Amino acid sequence: AAALTARRAGASVLLLDRADFPRDKACGDGIAAHSVDVLAELGVTEAVAGYAPLPALRMISPGGGAVARALPRPAYTVPREVFDARLVAAAVAAGAQLRRHTVRQVEPRADRVVLDGQVSGRVVIGADGAGSVVRRALGHPQNPDRHLALAIRGYAPALPGPSEQLIVTSKARWPAYAWSFPIGDGRANVGYGEVLRGEPLSRAYLLDRLAALLPGTDLATVTALRAHHLPLSTHRPSPGRGRTLLAGDALSLINPFTGEGIFYALLSGALAGSAAARSPEGAAGRYADGLRRRLGTHLRHSSVAAWLARRRRVVDAAVRAARRDDRVFYDVVELGLGDGRLTARTLALIGAGLGGGDGAPRQ
């Protein structure tokens, strides 16, 4: 996204990656409508082509309550092996140069940034994930526990039933949940993740929790299992310094409420690419201003939502409220998958439901 935006602004772009494409990446593969919007703005209209839209979301609360409703706009599940390769192809088609290279050293200078003593650019955008080398070069350590999650992902035969995203939260180890996102080819992306709290989580433990929350999924049928860290947006470093910028996971832009990160990655990448191309010498300041204008209020609201949601009773009440009132459901979806905000109305209805109870759905 950064490369596409910078190229559209006329910049010369070198895109470095340690892998050849197509390549797999551990992820839930969920492409929300807001991500499709950013891609359309970048001129990428085929990123989800050939994949069936998912019209609905079902969520099971820690207490066992459920809500299932149509999404405001469909989502998609596109394996990152396909999705990322399509984005890279679009960037190369737009004129970006692609080179396989593993960056190990970042040296900021007054007029440029030098990588490994052999490559330099007027601006470097570190979109290099949770273990970002560029982030470490700026002096920012990894997110601490409670602001970092760990998840495992695989592919399994899709569960029977309607075509919908399924999220099953965990009462035993909250904040945590399992998911099953149908791809449309008979498979689903399945996984389990939880917020780290000081103790190590083994692969066997993560798989046990996945099986417990998705009992219809036979672990013997799950392939391509990979674990990954999710640095949550509740502990973000500064977005850049001078001519060095951070985007996506490298900037801890993971929604703390849902673990969604593709929309943030695309949007922050586009903002970083624009800032780099327009003002190399003032890229960090311009980028920070753009992020603040575009996501600042939302990030504050998502942090509040994540703080509230650390109490299981609040999540149970939110699911009950979303089942009774479609506007609560839409508010929660927008907050967790896009750039929505907590509204006073939704907070009031969730608060009113903290005592339990239920009711007929209200339109």
CSV table of C-alpha atoms in Angstrom, one decimal:
chain,number,residue,atom,x,y,z
A,1,ALA,CA,0.0,0.0,0.0
A,2,ALA,CA,2.9,2.4,0.8
A,3,ALA,CA,4.6,1.5,-2.5
A,4,LEU,CA,1.4,2.1,-4.5
A,5,THR,CA,0.7,5.4,-2.9
A,6,ALA,CA,4.2,6.7,-3.3
A,7,ARG,CA,4.3,5.6,-6.9
A,8,ARG,CA,1.0,7.4,-7.6
A,9,ALA,CA,2.7,10.6,-6.2
A,10,GLY,CA,5.6,10.2,-8.6
A,11,ALA,CA,8.2,8.8,-6.2
A,12,SER,CA,10.8,6.2,-7.1
A,13,VAL,CA,10.1,3.1,-5.0
A,14,LEU,CA,12.2,0.1,-4.0
A,15,LEU,CA,10.2,-2.7,-2.4
A,16,LEU,CA,12.3,-5.0,-0.3
A,17,ASP,CA,11.1,-8.3,1.1
A,18,ARG,CA,13.0,-11.3,2.6
A,19,ALA,CA,10.8,-13.8,0.8
A,20,ASP,CA,9.8,-14.5,-2.8
A,21,PHE,CA,6.1,-14.2,-3.7
A,22,PRO,CA,3.7,-15.9,-3.4
A,23,ARG,CA,4.5,-16.8,0.2
A,24,ASP,CA,2.3,-17.7,3.2
A,25,LYS,CA,1.8,-15.4,6.2
A,26,ALA,CA,0.2,-16.4,9.5
A,27,CYS,CA,-3.0,-14.4,9.6
A,28,GLY,CA,-6.8,-14.9,10.0
A,29,ASP,CA,-7.1,-13.8,6.3
A,30,GLY,CA,-10.2,-11.7,7.0
A,31,ILE,CA,-10.6,-8.9,4.5
A,32,ALA,CA,-13.2,-6.5,5.9
A,33,ALA,CA,-15.2,-4.0,3.8
A,34,HIS,CA,-13.0,-1.1,5.0
A,35,SER,CA,-9.9,-2.8,3.6
A,36,VAL,CA,-11.6,-3.2,0.2
A,37,ASP,CA,-12.3,0.6,0.3
A,38,VAL,CA,-8.7,1.4,0.9
A,39,LEU,CA,-7.7,-1.0,-1.9
A,40,ALA,CA,-10.2,0.7,-4.3
A,41,GLU,CA,-8.7,4.1,-3.5
A,42,LEU,CA,-5.3,2.6,-4.5
A,43,GLY,CA,-6.7,1.4,-7.7
A,44,VAL,CA,-6.5,-2.3,-6.7
A,45,THR,CA,-9.9,-3.7,-7.6
A,46,GLU,CA,-9.0,-7.4,-8.0
A,47,ALA,CA,-7.5,-8.2,-4.5
A,48,VAL,CA,-10.6,-10.3,-3.4
A,49,ALA,CA,-11.6,-11.4,-6.9
A,50,GLY,CA,-12.8,-15.0,-7.1
A,51,TYR,CA,-13.5,-15.3,-3.4
A,52,ALA,CA,-17.1,-15.5,-2.1
A,53,PRO,CA,-18.4,-12.7,0.1
A,54,LEU,CA,-19.2,-13.6,3.6
A,55,PRO,CA,-22.5,-11.8,4.4
A,56,ALA,CA,-22.8,-12.5,8.2
A,57,LEU,CA,-21.0,-12.7,11.5
A,58,ARG,CA,-21.8,-15.0,14.4
A,59,MET,CA,-20.2,-14.3,17.8
A,60,ILE,CA,-20.4,-16.5,20.9
A,61,SER,CA,-19.8,-14.6,24.2
A,62,PRO,CA,-17.7,-15.9,27.1
A,63,GLY,CA,-21.0,-16.8,28.9
A,64,GLY,CA,-22.3,-18.7,26.0
A,65,GLY,CA,-24.7,-16.1,24.5
A,66,ALA,CA,-24.7,-15.7,20.8
A,67,VAL,CA,-25.5,-13.1,18.2
A,68,ALA,CA,-25.7,-13.7,14.4
A,69,ARG,CA,-26.5,-10.9,12.0
A,70,ALA,CA,-25.9,-9.8,8.5
A,71,LEU,CA,-22.8,-7.6,8.3
A,72,PRO,CA,-23.3,-4.0,7.1
A,73,ARG,CA,-21.2,-4.9,4.1
A,74,PRO,CA,-19.8,-8.4,3.2
A,75,ALA,CA,-16.3,-9.5,4.3
A,76,TYR,CA,-14.0,-11.9,2.5
A,77,THR,CA,-11.5,-14.6,3.5
A,78,VAL,CA,-8.5,-14.5,1.1
A,79,PRO,CA,-5.3,-16.5,2.0
A,80,ARG,CA,-2.4,-14.1,2.5
A,81,GLU,CA,-0.4,-16.2,0.0
A,82,VAL,CA,-2.9,-15.0,-2.6
A,83,PHE,CA,-3.8,-11.5,-1.2
A,84,ASP,CA,-0.2,-10.3,-0.6
A,85,ALA,CA,1.0,-11.6,-4.0
A,86,ARG,CA,-1.8,-9.6,-5.7
A,87,LEU,CA,-0.7,-6.4,-3.8
A,88,VAL,CA,2.9,-6.9,-4.7
A,89,ALA,CA,2.0,-7.5,-8.4
A,90,ALA,CA,-0.1,-4.2,-8.3
A,91,ALA,CA,2.9,-2.3,-6.8
A,92,VAL,CA,5.3,-3.7,-9.4
A,93,ALA,CA,2.8,-2.9,-12.2
A,94,ALA,CA,2.7,0.7,-10.9
A,95,GLY,CA,6.4,1.0,-11.3
A,96,ALA,CA,7.9,-0.1,-7.9
A,97,GLN,CA,11.1,-2.2,-8.1
A,98,LEU,CA,10.9,-5.5,-6.2
A,99,ARG,CA,14.0,-7.0,-4.7
A,100,ARG,CA,14.5,-10.0,-2.4
A,101,HIS,CA,16.6,-8.7,0.5
A,102,THR,CA,16.6,-9.3,4.3
A,103,VAL,CA,17.3,-6.0,6.1
A,104,ARG,CA,19.5,-6.4,9.2
A,105,GLN,CA,20.8,-2.9,9.7
A,106,VAL,CA,19.1,0.5,9.5
A,107,GLU,CA,21.2,3.7,9.5
A,108,PRO,CA,19.3,7.0,9.5
A,109,ARG,CA,21.3,9.9,8.2
A,110,ALA,CA,20.5,13.6,7.7
A,111,ASP,CA,19.6,13.3,4.0
A,112,ARG,CA,18.8,9.6,3.6
A,113,VAL,CA,18.4,6.2,5.3
A,114,VAL,CA,21.0,3.5,4.6
A,115,LEU,CA,20.1,-0.2,4.8
A,116,ASP,CA,22.9,-2.8,5.4
A,117,GLY,CA,25.5,-0.3,4.0
A,118,GLN,CA,24.4,-1.0,0.5
A,119,VAL,CA,20.9,0.4,-0.2
A,120,SER,CA,19.7,3.9,0.6
A,121,GLY,CA,16.5,5.9,0.2
A,122,ARG,CA,15.3,9.4,0.9
A,123,VAL,CA,12.7,7.7,3.2
A,124,VAL,CA,12.4,4.2,4.6
A,125,ILE,CA,9.0,2.8,5.6
A,126,GLY,CA,9.3,-0.2,7.9
A,127,ALA,CA,6.3,-2.4,7.2
A,128,ASP,CA,8.2,-5.4,8.4
A,129,GLY,CA,5.8,-6.8,11.0
A,130,ALA,CA,5.7,-7.7,14.6
A,131,GLY,CA,9.4,-8.3,14.8
A,132,SER,CA,10.3,-5.2,12.9
A,133,VAL,CA,14.0,-4.5,12.4
A,134,VAL,CA,13.2,-0.9,11.5
A,135,ARG,CA,11.3,-0.4,14.8
A,136,ARG,CA,14.2,-1.7,16.8
A,137,ALA,CA,16.5,0.7,14.9
A,138,LEU,CA,14.3,3.5,16.2
A,139,GLY,CA,14.9,2.3,19.7
A,140,HIS,CA,11.4,0.8,20.3
A,141,PRO,CA,11.2,-2.6,22.0
A,142,GLN,CA,8.6,-5.2,21.4
A,143,ASN,CA,5.2,-4.6,23.1
A,144,PRO,CA,5.1,-5.8,26.7
A,145,ASP,CA,2.7,-8.5,28.0
A,146,ARG,CA,-1.0,-7.4,28.1
A,147,HIS,CA,-0.3,-5.4,25.0
A,148,LEU,CA,0.8,-8.4,22.9
A,149,ALA,CA,-1.2,-11.4,21.8
A,150,LEU,CA,-0.2,-14.8,20.4
A,151,ALA,CA,-2.3,-16.7,18.0
A,152,ILE,CA,-2.0,-19.9,15.9
A,153,ARG,CA,-3.7,-20.3,12.5
A,154,GLY,CA,-4.3,-23.2,10.2
A,155,TYR,CA,-6.6,-24.4,7.4
A,156,ALA,CA,-9.4,-27.0,7.9
A,157,PRO,CA,-12.5,-28.3,6.2
A,158,ALA,CA,-15.2,-25.6,6.6
A,159,LEU,CA,-17.8,-26.2,9.2
A,160,PRO,CA,-21.3,-27.1,8.0
A,161,GLY,CA,-23.9,-24.4,8.1
A,162,PRO,CA,-24.3,-20.9,6.8
A,163,SER,CA,-21.5,-19.0,5.2
A,164,GLU,CA,-20.5,-16.7,8.0
A,165,GLN,CA,-17.5,-15.6,10.0
A,166,LEU,CA,-17.6,-17.4,13.4
A,167,ILE,CA,-15.9,-16.0,16.5
A,168,VAL,CA,-16.1,-18.0,19.8
A,169,THR,CA,-14.7,-16.2,22.8
A,170,SER,CA,-13.2,-18.1,25.8
A,171,LYS,CA,-14.5,-17.8,29.3
A,172,ALA,CA,-11.6,-19.7,30.8
A,173,ARG,CA,-8.8,-17.5,29.3
A,174,TRP,CA,-10.4,-14.2,28.5
A,175,PRO,CA,-9.3,-12.1,26.6
A,176,ALA,CA,-9.1,-14.9,24.0
A,177,TYR,CA,-11.1,-16.3,21.2
A,178,ALA,CA,-11.1,-18.9,18.4
A,179,TRP,CA,-12.3,-18.2,14.9
A,180,SER,CA,-13.5,-20.0,11.7
A,181,PHE,CA,-13.6,-18.0,8.5
A,182,PRO,CA,-14.8,-19.9,5.4
A,183,ILE,CA,-12.8,-19.3,2.3
A,184,GLY,CA,-15.4,-20.5,-0.2
A,185,ASP,CA,-13.4,-23.5,-1.6
A,186,GLY,CA,-14.4,-26.0,1.1
A,187,ARG,CA,-11.8,-24.8,3.5
A,188,ALA,CA,-11.8,-22.3,6.4
A,189,ASN,CA,-9.1,-20.3,8.1
A,190,VAL,CA,-9.3,-21.5,11.8
A,191,GLY,CA,-7.3,-20.4,14.8
A,192,TYR,CA,-7.0,-19.4,18.4
A,193,GLY,CA,-5.3,-16.4,20.1
A,194,GLU,CA,-5.1,-14.8,23.5
A,195,VAL,CA,-3.5,-11.8,25.1
A,196,LEU,CA,-0.2,-12.7,26.8
A,197,ARG,CA,-0.1,-12.3,30.6
A,198,GLY,CA,3.5,-13.2,31.6
A,199,GLU,CA,3.5,-17.0,31.1
A,200,PRO,CA,4.7,-18.8,27.9
A,201,LEU,CA,2.0,-20.4,25.7
A,202,SER,CA,3.0,-23.6,24.0
A,203,ARG,CA,1.8,-24.8,20.6
A,204,ALA,CA,0.1,-27.8,22.3
A,205,TYR,CA,-1.8,-25.4,24.6
A,206,LEU,CA,-2.9,-23.2,21.7
A,207,LEU,CA,-4.2,-26.2,19.8
A,208,ASP,CA,-6.0,-27.6,22.8
A,209,ARG,CA,-7.9,-24.3,23.2
A,210,LEU,CA,-8.7,-24.2,19.4
A,211,ALA,CA,-10.2,-27.7,19.7
A,212,ALA,CA,-12.1,-26.8,22.8
A,213,LEU,CA,-13.8,-23.7,21.3
A,214,LEU,CA,-14.3,-25.2,17.8
A,215,PRO,CA,-15.4,-28.8,18.6
A,216,GLY,CA,-16.5,-29.3,15.0
A,217,THR,CA,-12.9,-28.9,13.8
A,218,ASP,CA,-10.8,-32.1,13.9
A,219,LEU,CA,-7.2,-31.1,14.6
A,220,ALA,CA,-6.0,-34.1,12.4
A,221,THR,CA,-7.5,-32.3,9.4
A,222,VAL,CA,-5.8,-28.9,10.1
A,223,THR,CA,-2.9,-28.0,7.8
A,224,ALA,CA,-0.4,-25.2,7.6
A,225,LEU,CA,-0.4,-24.4,11.3
A,226,ARG,CA,1.7,-21.3,12.1
A,227,ALA,CA,1.8,-19.1,15.2
A,228,HIS,CA,2.3,-15.3,15.2
A,229,HIS,CA,2.4,-12.4,17.6
A,230,LEU,CA,0.0,-9.5,17.4
A,231,PRO,CA,1.3,-6.2,18.9
A,232,LEU,CA,-1.9,-4.4,20.0
A,233,SER,CA,-2.5,-0.7,19.4
A,234,THR,CA,-2.8,0.0,23.1
A,235,HIS,CA,1.0,0.3,23.2
A,236,ARG,CA,2.1,2.1,20.0
A,237,PRO,CA,5.5,3.6,19.5
A,238,SER,CA,5.9,7.0,17.7
A,239,PRO,CA,5.1,6.5,14.0
A,240,GLY,CA,8.5,7.7,12.9
A,241,ARG,CA,11.5,9.8,13.2
A,242,GLY,CA,13.0,12.0,10.5
A,243,ARG,CA,13.0,9.9,7.3
A,244,THR,CA,12.2,6.6,8.9
A,245,LEU,CA,8.5,5.6,9.3
A,246,LEU,CA,6.6,2.5,10.7
A,247,ALA,CA,3.4,1.1,9.4
A,248,GLY,CA,1.0,-1.8,10.1
A,249,ASP,CA,2.1,-4.4,12.7
A,250,ALA,CA,5.5,-2.7,13.0
A,251,LEU,CA,3.6,0.3,14.5
A,252,SER,CA,1.5,-2.0,16.7
A,253,LEU,CA,-1.5,-1.2,14.6
A,254,ILE,CA,-3.6,-4.3,15.7
A,255,ASN,CA,-7.1,-3.7,16.9
A,256,PRO,CA,-7.1,-4.6,20.6
A,257,PHE,CA,-10.7,-5.4,20.5
A,258,THR,CA,-10.6,-8.0,17.7
A,259,GLY,CA,-7.0,-8.6,16.6
A,260,GLU,CA,-7.8,-7.2,13.1
A,261,GLY,CA,-4.8,-5.6,11.4
A,262,ILE,CA,-5.2,-5.7,7.6
A,263,PHE,CA,-7.3,-2.5,7.4
A,264,TYR,CA,-4.9,-0.6,9.7
A,265,ALA,CA,-1.9,-1.9,7.6
A,266,LEU,CA,-3.4,-0.8,4.3
A,267,LEU,CA,-4.4,2.6,5.6
A,268,SER,CA,-1.2,3.3,7.5
A,269,GLY,CA,0.8,2.1,4.5
A,270,ALA,CA,-1.0,4.5,2.2
A,271,LEU,CA,-0.6,7.4,4.6
A,272,ALA,CA,3.1,6.6,5.0
A,273,GLY,CA,3.6,6.4,1.3
A,274,SER,CA,1.9,9.7,0.7
A,275,ALA,CA,4.0,11.4,3.4
A,276,ALA,CA,7.2,10.0,2.1
A,277,ALA,CA,6.6,11.0,-1.5
A,278,ARG,CA,5.4,14.5,-0.7
A,279,SER,CA,7.9,15.6,1.9
A,280,PRO,CA,10.9,13.3,2.4
A,281,GLU,CA,12.6,15.7,4.8
A,282,GLY,CA,9.5,16.1,7.0
A,283,ALA,CA,8.0,12.7,6.4
A,284,ALA,CA,7.6,11.7,10.1
A,285,GLY,CA,5.7,14.8,11.1
A,286,ARG,CA,3.4,14.7,8.0
A,287,TYR,CA,2.7,11.0,8.6
A,288,ALA,CA,2.0,11.5,12.3
A,289,ASP,CA,-0.5,14.3,11.5
A,290,GLY,CA,-2.2,12.1,8.8
A,291,LEU,CA,-2.5,9.1,11.2
A,292,ARG,CA,-3.9,11.4,13.9
A,293,ARG,CA,-6.5,12.9,11.6
A,294,ARG,CA,-7.6,9.6,10.1
A,295,LEU,CA,-7.4,7.2,13.0
A,296,GLY,CA,-6.7,9.1,16.2
A,297,THR,CA,-10.3,9.2,17.6
A,298,HIS,CA,-11.0,5.6,16.5
A,299,LEU,CA,-7.8,4.4,18.2
A,300,ARG,CA,-8.8,6.1,21.5
A,301,HIS,CA,-12.3,4.5,21.3
A,302,SER,CA,-10.9,1.0,20.5
A,303,SER,CA,-8.5,1.3,23.4
A,304,VAL,CA,-11.4,2.1,25.7
A,305,ALA,CA,-13.4,-0.7,24.2
A,306,ALA,CA,-10.6,-3.1,24.8
A,307,TRP,CA,-10.2,-2.0,28.4
A,308,LEU,CA,-14.0,-2.4,29.0
A,309,ALA,CA,-13.9,-5.8,27.3
A,310,ARG,CA,-11.3,-7.2,29.7
A,311,ARG,CA,-14.3,-7.8,31.9
A,312,ARG,CA,-16.2,-10.8,30.6
A,313,ARG,CA,-19.5,-9.5,31.9
A,314,VAL,CA,-19.2,-6.5,29.6
A,315,VAL,CA,-18.7,-8.8,26.5
A,316,ASP,CA,-21.7,-10.9,27.5
A,317,ALA,CA,-23.7,-7.7,27.9
A,318,ALA,CA,-22.5,-6.4,24.5
A,319,VAL,CA,-23.5,-9.6,22.7
A,320,ARG,CA,-27.0,-9.5,24.4
A,321,ALA,CA,-27.4,-5.9,23.4
A,322,ALA,CA,-26.3,-6.7,19.8
A,323,ARG,CA,-28.8,-9.5,19.6
A,324,ARG,CA,-31.6,-7.1,20.7
A,325,ASP,CA,-30.6,-4.1,18.6
A,326,ASP,CA,-29.0,-4.1,15.2
A,327,ARG,CA,-27.4,-0.6,15.7
A,328,VAL,CA,-25.4,-2.0,18.6
A,329,PHE,CA,-24.2,-4.8,16.4
A,330,TYR,CA,-23.2,-2.4,13.6
A,331,ASP,CA,-21.4,-0.2,16.1
A,332,VAL,CA,-19.4,-3.2,17.4
A,333,VAL,CA,-18.5,-4.4,13.9
A,334,GLU,CA,-17.4,-0.9,12.8
A,335,LEU,CA,-15.3,-0.5,15.9
A,336,GLY,CA,-13.7,-4.0,15.6
A,337,LEU,CA,-13.2,-4.3,11.9
A,338,GLY,CA,-12.9,-0.7,10.7
A,339,ASP,CA,-12.6,2.8,12.1
A,340,GLY,CA,-15.8,3.1,14.1
A,341,ARG,CA,-16.4,4.6,17.5
A,342,LEU,CA,-18.2,3.8,20.7
A,343,THR,CA,-21.5,5.7,20.7
A,344,ALA,CA,-23.3,6.9,23.8
A,345,ARG,CA,-26.3,4.9,22.7
A,346,THR,CA,-24.4,1.6,22.4
A,347,LEU,CA,-22.6,2.2,25.7
A,348,ALA,CA,-26.0,2.8,27.4
A,349,LEU,CA,-27.6,-0.3,26.0
A,350,ILE,CA,-24.6,-2.4,27.0
A,351,GLY,CA,-24.6,-0.9,30.5
A,352,ALA,CA,-28.3,-1.6,30.8
A,353,GLY,CA,-27.7,-5.3,30.0
A,354,LEU,CA,-24.9,-5.8,32.6
A,355,GLY,CA,-27.5,-7.3,34.9
A,356,GLY,CA,-28.3,-10.1,32.4
A,357,GLY,CA,-31.6,-10.9,30.8
A,358,ASP,CA,-32.6,-11.0,27.2
A,359,GLY,CA,-35.3,-9.9,24.9
A,360,ALA,CA,-36.7,-10.1,21.4
A,361,PRO,CA,-34.6,-8.6,18.6
A,362,ARG,CA,-35.5,-5.0,17.9
A,363,GLN,CA,-35.0,-3.4,14.5
